[in-house]
Short mmCIF file of C-alpha atoms and ligand atoms in Angstrom, two decimals:
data_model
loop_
_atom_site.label_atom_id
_atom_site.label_comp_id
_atom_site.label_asym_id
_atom_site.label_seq_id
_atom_site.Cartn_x
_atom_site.Cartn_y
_atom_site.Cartn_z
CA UNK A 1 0.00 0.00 0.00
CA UNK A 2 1.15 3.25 -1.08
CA UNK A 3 2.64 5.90 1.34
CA UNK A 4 -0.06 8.57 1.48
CA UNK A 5 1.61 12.52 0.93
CA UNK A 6 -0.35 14.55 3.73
CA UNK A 7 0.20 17.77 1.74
CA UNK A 8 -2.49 19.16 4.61
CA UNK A 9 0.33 18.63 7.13
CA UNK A 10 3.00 19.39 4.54
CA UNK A 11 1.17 22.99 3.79
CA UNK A 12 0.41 23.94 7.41
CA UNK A 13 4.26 23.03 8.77
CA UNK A 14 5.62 25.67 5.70
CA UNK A 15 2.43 28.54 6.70
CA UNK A 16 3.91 28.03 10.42
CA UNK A 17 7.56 29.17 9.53
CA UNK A 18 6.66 31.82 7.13
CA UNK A 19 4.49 33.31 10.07
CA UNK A 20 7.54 33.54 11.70
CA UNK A 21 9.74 34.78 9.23
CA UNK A 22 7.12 37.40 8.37
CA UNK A 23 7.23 38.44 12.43
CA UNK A 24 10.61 38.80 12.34
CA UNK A 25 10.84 41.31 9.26
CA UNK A 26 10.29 44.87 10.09
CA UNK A 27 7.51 45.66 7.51
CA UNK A 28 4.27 43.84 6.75
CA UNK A 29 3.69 42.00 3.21
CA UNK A 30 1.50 43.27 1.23
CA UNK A 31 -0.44 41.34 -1.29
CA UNK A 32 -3.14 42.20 -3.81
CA UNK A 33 -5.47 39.81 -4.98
CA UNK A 34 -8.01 41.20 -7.45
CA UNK A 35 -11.15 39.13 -8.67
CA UNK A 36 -13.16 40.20 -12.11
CA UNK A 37 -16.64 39.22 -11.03
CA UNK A 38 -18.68 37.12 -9.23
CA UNK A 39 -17.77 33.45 -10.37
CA UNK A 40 -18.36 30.78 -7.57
CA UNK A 41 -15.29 28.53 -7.87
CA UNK A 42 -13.08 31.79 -8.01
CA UNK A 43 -14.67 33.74 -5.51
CA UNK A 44 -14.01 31.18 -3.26
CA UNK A 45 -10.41 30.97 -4.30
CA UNK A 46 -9.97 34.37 -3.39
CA UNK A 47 -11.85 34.14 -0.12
CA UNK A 48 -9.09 31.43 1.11
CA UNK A 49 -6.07 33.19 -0.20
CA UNK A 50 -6.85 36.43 1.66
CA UNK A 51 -7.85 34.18 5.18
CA UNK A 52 -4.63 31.97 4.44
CA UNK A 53 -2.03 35.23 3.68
CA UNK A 54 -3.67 37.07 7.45
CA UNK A 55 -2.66 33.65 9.17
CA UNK A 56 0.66 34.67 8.42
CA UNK A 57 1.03 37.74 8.90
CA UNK A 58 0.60 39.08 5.22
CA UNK A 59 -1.65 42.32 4.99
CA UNK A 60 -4.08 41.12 1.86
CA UNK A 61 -6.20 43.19 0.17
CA UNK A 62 -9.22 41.90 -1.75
CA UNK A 63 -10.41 44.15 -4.70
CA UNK A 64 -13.95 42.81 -6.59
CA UNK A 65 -14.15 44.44 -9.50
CA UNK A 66 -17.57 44.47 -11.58
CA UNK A 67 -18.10 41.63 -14.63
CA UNK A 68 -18.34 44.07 -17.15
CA UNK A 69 -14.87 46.09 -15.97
CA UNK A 70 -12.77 47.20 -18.78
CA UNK A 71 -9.47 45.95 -19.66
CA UNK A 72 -7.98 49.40 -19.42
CA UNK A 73 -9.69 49.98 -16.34
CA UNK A 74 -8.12 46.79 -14.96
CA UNK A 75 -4.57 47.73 -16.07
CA UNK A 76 -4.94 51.11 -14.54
CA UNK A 77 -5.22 49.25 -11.02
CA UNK A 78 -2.44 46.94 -11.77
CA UNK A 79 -0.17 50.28 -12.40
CA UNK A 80 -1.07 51.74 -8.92
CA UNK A 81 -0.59 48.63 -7.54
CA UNK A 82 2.71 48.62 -9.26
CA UNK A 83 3.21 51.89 -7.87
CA UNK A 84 2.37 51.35 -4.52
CA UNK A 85 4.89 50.57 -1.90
CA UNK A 86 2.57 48.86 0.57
CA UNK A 87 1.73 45.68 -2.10
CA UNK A 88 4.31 43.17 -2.76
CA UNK A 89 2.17 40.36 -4.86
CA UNK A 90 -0.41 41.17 -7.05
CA UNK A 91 -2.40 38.11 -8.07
CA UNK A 92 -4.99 38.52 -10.89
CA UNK A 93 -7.88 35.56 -10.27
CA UNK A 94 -8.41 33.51 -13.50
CA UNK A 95 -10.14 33.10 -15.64
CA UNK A 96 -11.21 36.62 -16.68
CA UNK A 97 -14.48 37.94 -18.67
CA UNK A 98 -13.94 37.74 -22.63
CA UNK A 99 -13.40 41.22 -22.63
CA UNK A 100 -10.17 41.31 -20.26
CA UNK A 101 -7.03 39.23 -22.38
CA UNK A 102 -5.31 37.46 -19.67
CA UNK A 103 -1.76 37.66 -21.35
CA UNK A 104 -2.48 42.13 -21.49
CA UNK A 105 -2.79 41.61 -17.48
CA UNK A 106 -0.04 39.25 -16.92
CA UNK A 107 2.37 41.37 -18.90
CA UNK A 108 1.43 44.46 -16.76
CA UNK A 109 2.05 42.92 -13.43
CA UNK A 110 5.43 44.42 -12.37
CA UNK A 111 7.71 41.16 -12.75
CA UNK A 112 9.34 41.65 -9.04
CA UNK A 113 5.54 41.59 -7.85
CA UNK A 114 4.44 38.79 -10.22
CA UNK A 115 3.38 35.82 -6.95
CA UNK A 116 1.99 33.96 -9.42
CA UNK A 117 4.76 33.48 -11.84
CA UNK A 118 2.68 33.89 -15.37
CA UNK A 119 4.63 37.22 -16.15
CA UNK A 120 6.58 36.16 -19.68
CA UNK A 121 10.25 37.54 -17.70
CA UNK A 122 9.51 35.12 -14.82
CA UNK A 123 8.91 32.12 -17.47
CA UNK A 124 11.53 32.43 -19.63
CA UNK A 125 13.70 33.00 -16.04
CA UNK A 126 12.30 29.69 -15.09
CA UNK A 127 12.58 28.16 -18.58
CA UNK A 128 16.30 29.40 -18.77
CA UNK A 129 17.24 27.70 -15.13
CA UNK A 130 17.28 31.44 -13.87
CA UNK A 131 15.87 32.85 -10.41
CA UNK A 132 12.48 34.20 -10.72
CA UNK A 133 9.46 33.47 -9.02
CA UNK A 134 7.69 30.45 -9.87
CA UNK A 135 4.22 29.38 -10.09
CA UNK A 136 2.64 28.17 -6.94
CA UNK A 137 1.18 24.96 -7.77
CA UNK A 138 4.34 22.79 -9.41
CA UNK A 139 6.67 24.84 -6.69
CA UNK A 140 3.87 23.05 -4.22
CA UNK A 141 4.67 20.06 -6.20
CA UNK A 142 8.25 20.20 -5.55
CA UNK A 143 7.97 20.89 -1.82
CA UNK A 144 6.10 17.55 -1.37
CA UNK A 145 8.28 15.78 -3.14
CA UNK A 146 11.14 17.28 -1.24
CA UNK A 147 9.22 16.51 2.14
CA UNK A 148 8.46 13.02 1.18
CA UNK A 149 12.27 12.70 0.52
CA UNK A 150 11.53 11.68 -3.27
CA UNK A 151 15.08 11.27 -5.10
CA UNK A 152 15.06 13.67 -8.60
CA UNK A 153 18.20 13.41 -9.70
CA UNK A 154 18.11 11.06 -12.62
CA UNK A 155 14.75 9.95 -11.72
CA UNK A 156 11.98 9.26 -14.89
CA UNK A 157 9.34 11.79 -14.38
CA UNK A 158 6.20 12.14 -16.52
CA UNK A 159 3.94 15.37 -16.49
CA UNK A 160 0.60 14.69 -18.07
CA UNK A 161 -0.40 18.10 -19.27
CA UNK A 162 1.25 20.90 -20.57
CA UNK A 163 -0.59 23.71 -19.00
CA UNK A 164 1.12 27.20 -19.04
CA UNK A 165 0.25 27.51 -15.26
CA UNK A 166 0.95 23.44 -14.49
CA UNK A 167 2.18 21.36 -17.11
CA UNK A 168 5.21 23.11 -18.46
CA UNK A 169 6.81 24.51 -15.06
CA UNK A 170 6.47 20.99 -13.71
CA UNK A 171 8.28 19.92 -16.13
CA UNK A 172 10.71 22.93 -16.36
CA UNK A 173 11.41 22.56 -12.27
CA UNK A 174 11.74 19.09 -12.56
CA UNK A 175 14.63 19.02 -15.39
CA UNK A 176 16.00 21.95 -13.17
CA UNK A 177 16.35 18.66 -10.14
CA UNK A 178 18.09 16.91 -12.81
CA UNK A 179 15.14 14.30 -13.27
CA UNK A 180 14.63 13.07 -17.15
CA UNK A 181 11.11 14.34 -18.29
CA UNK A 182 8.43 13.30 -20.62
CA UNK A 183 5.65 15.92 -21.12
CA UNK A 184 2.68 13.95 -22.40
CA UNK A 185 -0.67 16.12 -23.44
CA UNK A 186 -3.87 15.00 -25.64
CA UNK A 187 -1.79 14.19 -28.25
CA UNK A 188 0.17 11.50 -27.05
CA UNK A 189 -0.05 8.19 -28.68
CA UNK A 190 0.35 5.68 -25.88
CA UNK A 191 -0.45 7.57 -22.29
CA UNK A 192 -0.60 4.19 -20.09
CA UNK A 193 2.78 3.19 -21.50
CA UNK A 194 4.20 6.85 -21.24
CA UNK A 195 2.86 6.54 -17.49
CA UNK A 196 4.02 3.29 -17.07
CA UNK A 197 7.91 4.14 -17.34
CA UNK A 198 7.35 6.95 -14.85
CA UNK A 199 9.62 6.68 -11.42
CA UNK A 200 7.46 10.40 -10.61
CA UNK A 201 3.90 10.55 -12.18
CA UNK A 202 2.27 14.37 -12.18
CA UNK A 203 -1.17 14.26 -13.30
CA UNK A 204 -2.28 17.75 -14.53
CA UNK A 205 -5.05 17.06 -16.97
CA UNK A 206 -8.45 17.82 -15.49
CA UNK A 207 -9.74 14.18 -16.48
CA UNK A 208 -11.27 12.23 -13.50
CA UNK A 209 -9.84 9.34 -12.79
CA UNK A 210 -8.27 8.81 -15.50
CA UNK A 211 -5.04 7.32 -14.59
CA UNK A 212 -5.70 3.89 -13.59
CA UNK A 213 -3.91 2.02 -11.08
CA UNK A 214 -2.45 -0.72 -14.43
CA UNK A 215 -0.89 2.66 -15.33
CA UNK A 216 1.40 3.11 -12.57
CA UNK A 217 4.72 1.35 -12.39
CA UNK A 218 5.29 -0.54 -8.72
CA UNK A 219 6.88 1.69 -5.89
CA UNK A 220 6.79 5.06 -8.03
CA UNK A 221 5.39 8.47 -6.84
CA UNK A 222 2.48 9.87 -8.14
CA UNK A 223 1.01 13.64 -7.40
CA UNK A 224 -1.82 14.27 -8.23
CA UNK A 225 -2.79 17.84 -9.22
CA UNK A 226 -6.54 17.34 -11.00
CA UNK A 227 -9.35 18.67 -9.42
CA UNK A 228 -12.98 17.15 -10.85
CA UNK A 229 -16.38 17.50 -9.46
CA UNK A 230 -18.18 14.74 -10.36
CA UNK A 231 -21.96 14.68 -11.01
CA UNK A 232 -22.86 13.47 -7.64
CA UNK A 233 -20.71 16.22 -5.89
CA UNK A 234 -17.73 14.24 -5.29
CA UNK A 235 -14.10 15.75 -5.29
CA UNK A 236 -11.43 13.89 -7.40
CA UNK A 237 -8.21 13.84 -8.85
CA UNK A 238 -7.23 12.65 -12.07
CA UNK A 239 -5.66 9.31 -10.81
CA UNK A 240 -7.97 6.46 -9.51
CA UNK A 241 -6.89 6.60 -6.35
CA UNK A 242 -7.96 3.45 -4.58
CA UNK A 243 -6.28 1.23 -7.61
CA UNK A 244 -3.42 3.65 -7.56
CA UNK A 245 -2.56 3.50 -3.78
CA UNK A 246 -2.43 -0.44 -4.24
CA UNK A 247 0.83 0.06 -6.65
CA UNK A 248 2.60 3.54 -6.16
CA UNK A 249 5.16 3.75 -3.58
CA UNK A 250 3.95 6.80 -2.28
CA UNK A 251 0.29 8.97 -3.54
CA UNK A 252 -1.27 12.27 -2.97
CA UNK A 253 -5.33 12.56 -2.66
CA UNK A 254 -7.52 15.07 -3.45
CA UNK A 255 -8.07 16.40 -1.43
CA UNK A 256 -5.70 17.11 1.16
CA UNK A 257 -2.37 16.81 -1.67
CA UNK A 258 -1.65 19.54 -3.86
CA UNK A 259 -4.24 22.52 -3.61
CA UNK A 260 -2.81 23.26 0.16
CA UNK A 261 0.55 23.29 -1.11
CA UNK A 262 -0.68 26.35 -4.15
CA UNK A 263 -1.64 28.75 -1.24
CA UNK A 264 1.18 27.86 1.00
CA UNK A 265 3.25 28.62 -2.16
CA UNK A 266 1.64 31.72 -3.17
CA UNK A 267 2.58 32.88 0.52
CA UNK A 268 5.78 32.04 0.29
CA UNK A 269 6.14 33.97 -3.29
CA UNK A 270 4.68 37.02 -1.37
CA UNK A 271 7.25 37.20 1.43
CA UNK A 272 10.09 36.61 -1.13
CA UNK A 273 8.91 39.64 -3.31
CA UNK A 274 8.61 41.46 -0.42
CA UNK A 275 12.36 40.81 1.14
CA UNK A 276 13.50 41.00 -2.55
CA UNK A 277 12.19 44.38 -3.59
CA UNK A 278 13.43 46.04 0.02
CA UNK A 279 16.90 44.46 -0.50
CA UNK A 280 16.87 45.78 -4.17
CA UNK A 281 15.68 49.45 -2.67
CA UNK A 282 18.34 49.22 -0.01
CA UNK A 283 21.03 48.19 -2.64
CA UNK A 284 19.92 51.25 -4.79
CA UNK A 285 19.67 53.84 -1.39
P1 LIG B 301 -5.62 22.87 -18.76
O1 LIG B 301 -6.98 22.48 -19.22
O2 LIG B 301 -5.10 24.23 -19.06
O3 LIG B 301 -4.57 21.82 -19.33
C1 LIG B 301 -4.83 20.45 -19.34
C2 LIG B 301 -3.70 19.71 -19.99
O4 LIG B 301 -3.98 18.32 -19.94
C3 LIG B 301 -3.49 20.09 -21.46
O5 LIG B 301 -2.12 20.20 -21.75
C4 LIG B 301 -4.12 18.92 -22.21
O6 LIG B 301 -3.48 18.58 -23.41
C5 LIG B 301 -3.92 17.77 -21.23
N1 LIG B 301 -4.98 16.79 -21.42
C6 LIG B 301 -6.32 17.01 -21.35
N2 LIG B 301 -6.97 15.86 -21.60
C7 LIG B 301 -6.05 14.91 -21.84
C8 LIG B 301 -6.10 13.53 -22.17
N3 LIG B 301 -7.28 12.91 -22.33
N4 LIG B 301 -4.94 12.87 -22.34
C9 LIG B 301 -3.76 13.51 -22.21
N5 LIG B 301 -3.64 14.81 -21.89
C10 LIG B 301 -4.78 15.51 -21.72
O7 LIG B 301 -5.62 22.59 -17.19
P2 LIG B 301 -4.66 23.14 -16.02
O8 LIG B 301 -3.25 22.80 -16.31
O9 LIG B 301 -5.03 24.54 -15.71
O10 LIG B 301 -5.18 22.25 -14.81
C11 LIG B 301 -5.08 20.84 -14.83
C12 LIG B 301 -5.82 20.27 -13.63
O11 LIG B 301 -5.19 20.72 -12.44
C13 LIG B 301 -7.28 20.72 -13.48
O12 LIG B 301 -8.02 19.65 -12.94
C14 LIG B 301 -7.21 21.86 -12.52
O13 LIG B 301 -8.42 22.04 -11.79
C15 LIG B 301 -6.11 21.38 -11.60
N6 LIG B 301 -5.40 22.46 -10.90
C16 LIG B 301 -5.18 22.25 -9.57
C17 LIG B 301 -4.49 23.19 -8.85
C18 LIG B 301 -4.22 22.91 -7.42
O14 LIG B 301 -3.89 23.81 -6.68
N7 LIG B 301 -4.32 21.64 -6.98
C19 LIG B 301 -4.04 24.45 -9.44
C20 LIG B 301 -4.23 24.53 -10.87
C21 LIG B 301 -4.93 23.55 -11.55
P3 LIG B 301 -3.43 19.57 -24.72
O15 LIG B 301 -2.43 20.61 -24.38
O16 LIG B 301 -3.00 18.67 -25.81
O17 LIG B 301 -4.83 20.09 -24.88
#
């Protein structure tokens, strides 16, 4: 039976010491989250990020803008956000109304205040090996592997997906650990035997249950970063976990794996912006 990854655990031990690296700085993090609307899913996205970043000591501040806000009016925020010395991490909810082109937004978050990682100079940092900030969810990846004491280096990892906000910095970080990665996507001719030669399994595809347990070679990791709401209300991943569990070595759920680990990241992005920018400033003064 596999090891189960408590990223719960794994998520509150890292929110515990940033709350007390965030005491001992002399300033207060500031992070922006701004949501376009009213949609459900994201509204409650937003709702936990702000609680989560107050835990720690982070000073978050929740703008709702209106559905039918313009895309200038929305980069006219972003630049006093830029501007303003109090906000560290601005975080733009997606998805956005048709009206609002994500990439426009992305490109106007100052790249030092970027949390989430999208902006093109943080990709191509992480793409090139450089130091940048990276997107929360496959950095949450990482962090469990690291706490589960996974082995990287020269290991066979397999990312199913090739997301621009999952799939491809998975993949990126991992080759950056020195593991040898396959990125499979929609296209791929023979998934199960892709899967099958995996030593680390990420499963980033948004397809319920769709990794079966014959997929899975004996004793390897698998992380699980789907989320699917099935018709009768139930929460699952994209791996069949029951089947799964009787073959990995070690296996994240959902819930309870990955999602804690995005926030946790996202705060951790935050309070390296914010010691970042003030060492920058104090470089320049
Ligand atoms: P996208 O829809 O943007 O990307 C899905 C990727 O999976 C694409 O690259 C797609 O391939 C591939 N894919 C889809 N269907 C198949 C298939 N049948 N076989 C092989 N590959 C397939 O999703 P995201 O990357 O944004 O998210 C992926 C999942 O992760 C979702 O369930 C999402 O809810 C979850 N998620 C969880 C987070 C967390 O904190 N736990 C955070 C972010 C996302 P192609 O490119 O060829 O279309």
């Amino acid at each position: 039976m596999a090891r189960r990854i408590d990223g719960k655990a794994i998520a509150a031990s890292l929110r515990a010491a940033l709350s007390v690296r965030v005491a001992g700085l002399a300033y207060r993090p500031g992070l922006a989250v701004i949501l376009v609307g009213k949609d459900p899913a994201s509204s409650v996205y937003v709702r936990s990020k702000d609680r989560a970043a107050r835990e720690v000591g982070i000073a978050a501040h929740s703008l709702n803008l209106p559905v039918d806000t313009s895309e200038a009016a929305l980069l006219a925020e972003i630049a006093a956000l830029n501007a303003d010395p109090a906000i560290d991490g601005i975080l733009v909810q997606l998805p956005l109304p048709g009206q609002i082109r994500a990439q426009a937004v992305i490109a106007a978050i100052h790249p030092t205040k970027d949390v989430d990682g999208f902006h093109p100079l943080n990709v191509a940092r992480l793409a090139n090996g450089e130091v940048g900030l990276v997107p929360c969810t496959p950095q949450g990846v990482m962090k469990l592997l690291a706490a589960t004491g996974i082995t990287l280096e020269g290991a066979r990892a397999v990312v199913l997906g090739r997301s621009a906000i999952v799939g491809r910095p998975m993949a990126a970080l991992l080759l950056a650990a020195n593991a040898t990665v396959t990125i499979a996507h929609s296209r791929t001719s023979d998934l199960p035997g892709e899967c099958r030669r995996a030593d680390i399994l990420v499963a980033a595809m948004g397809r319920a249950e769709m990794v079966r347990g014959g997929w899975i070679a004996p004793g390897a990791t698998v992380i699980d970063v789907g989320i699917n709401r099935l018709a009768d209300g139930r929460l699952v991943g994209d791996v069949a976990f029951a089947e799964a569990a009787l073959v990995a070595g070690a296996i994240t759920p959902v819930p309870g794996g990955v999602g804690p680990m995005t926030i946790a990241c996202l705060l951790e992005n935050t309070v390296v912006a914010a010691e970042a920018r003030r060492e920058n400033e104090n470089r320049e003064n």
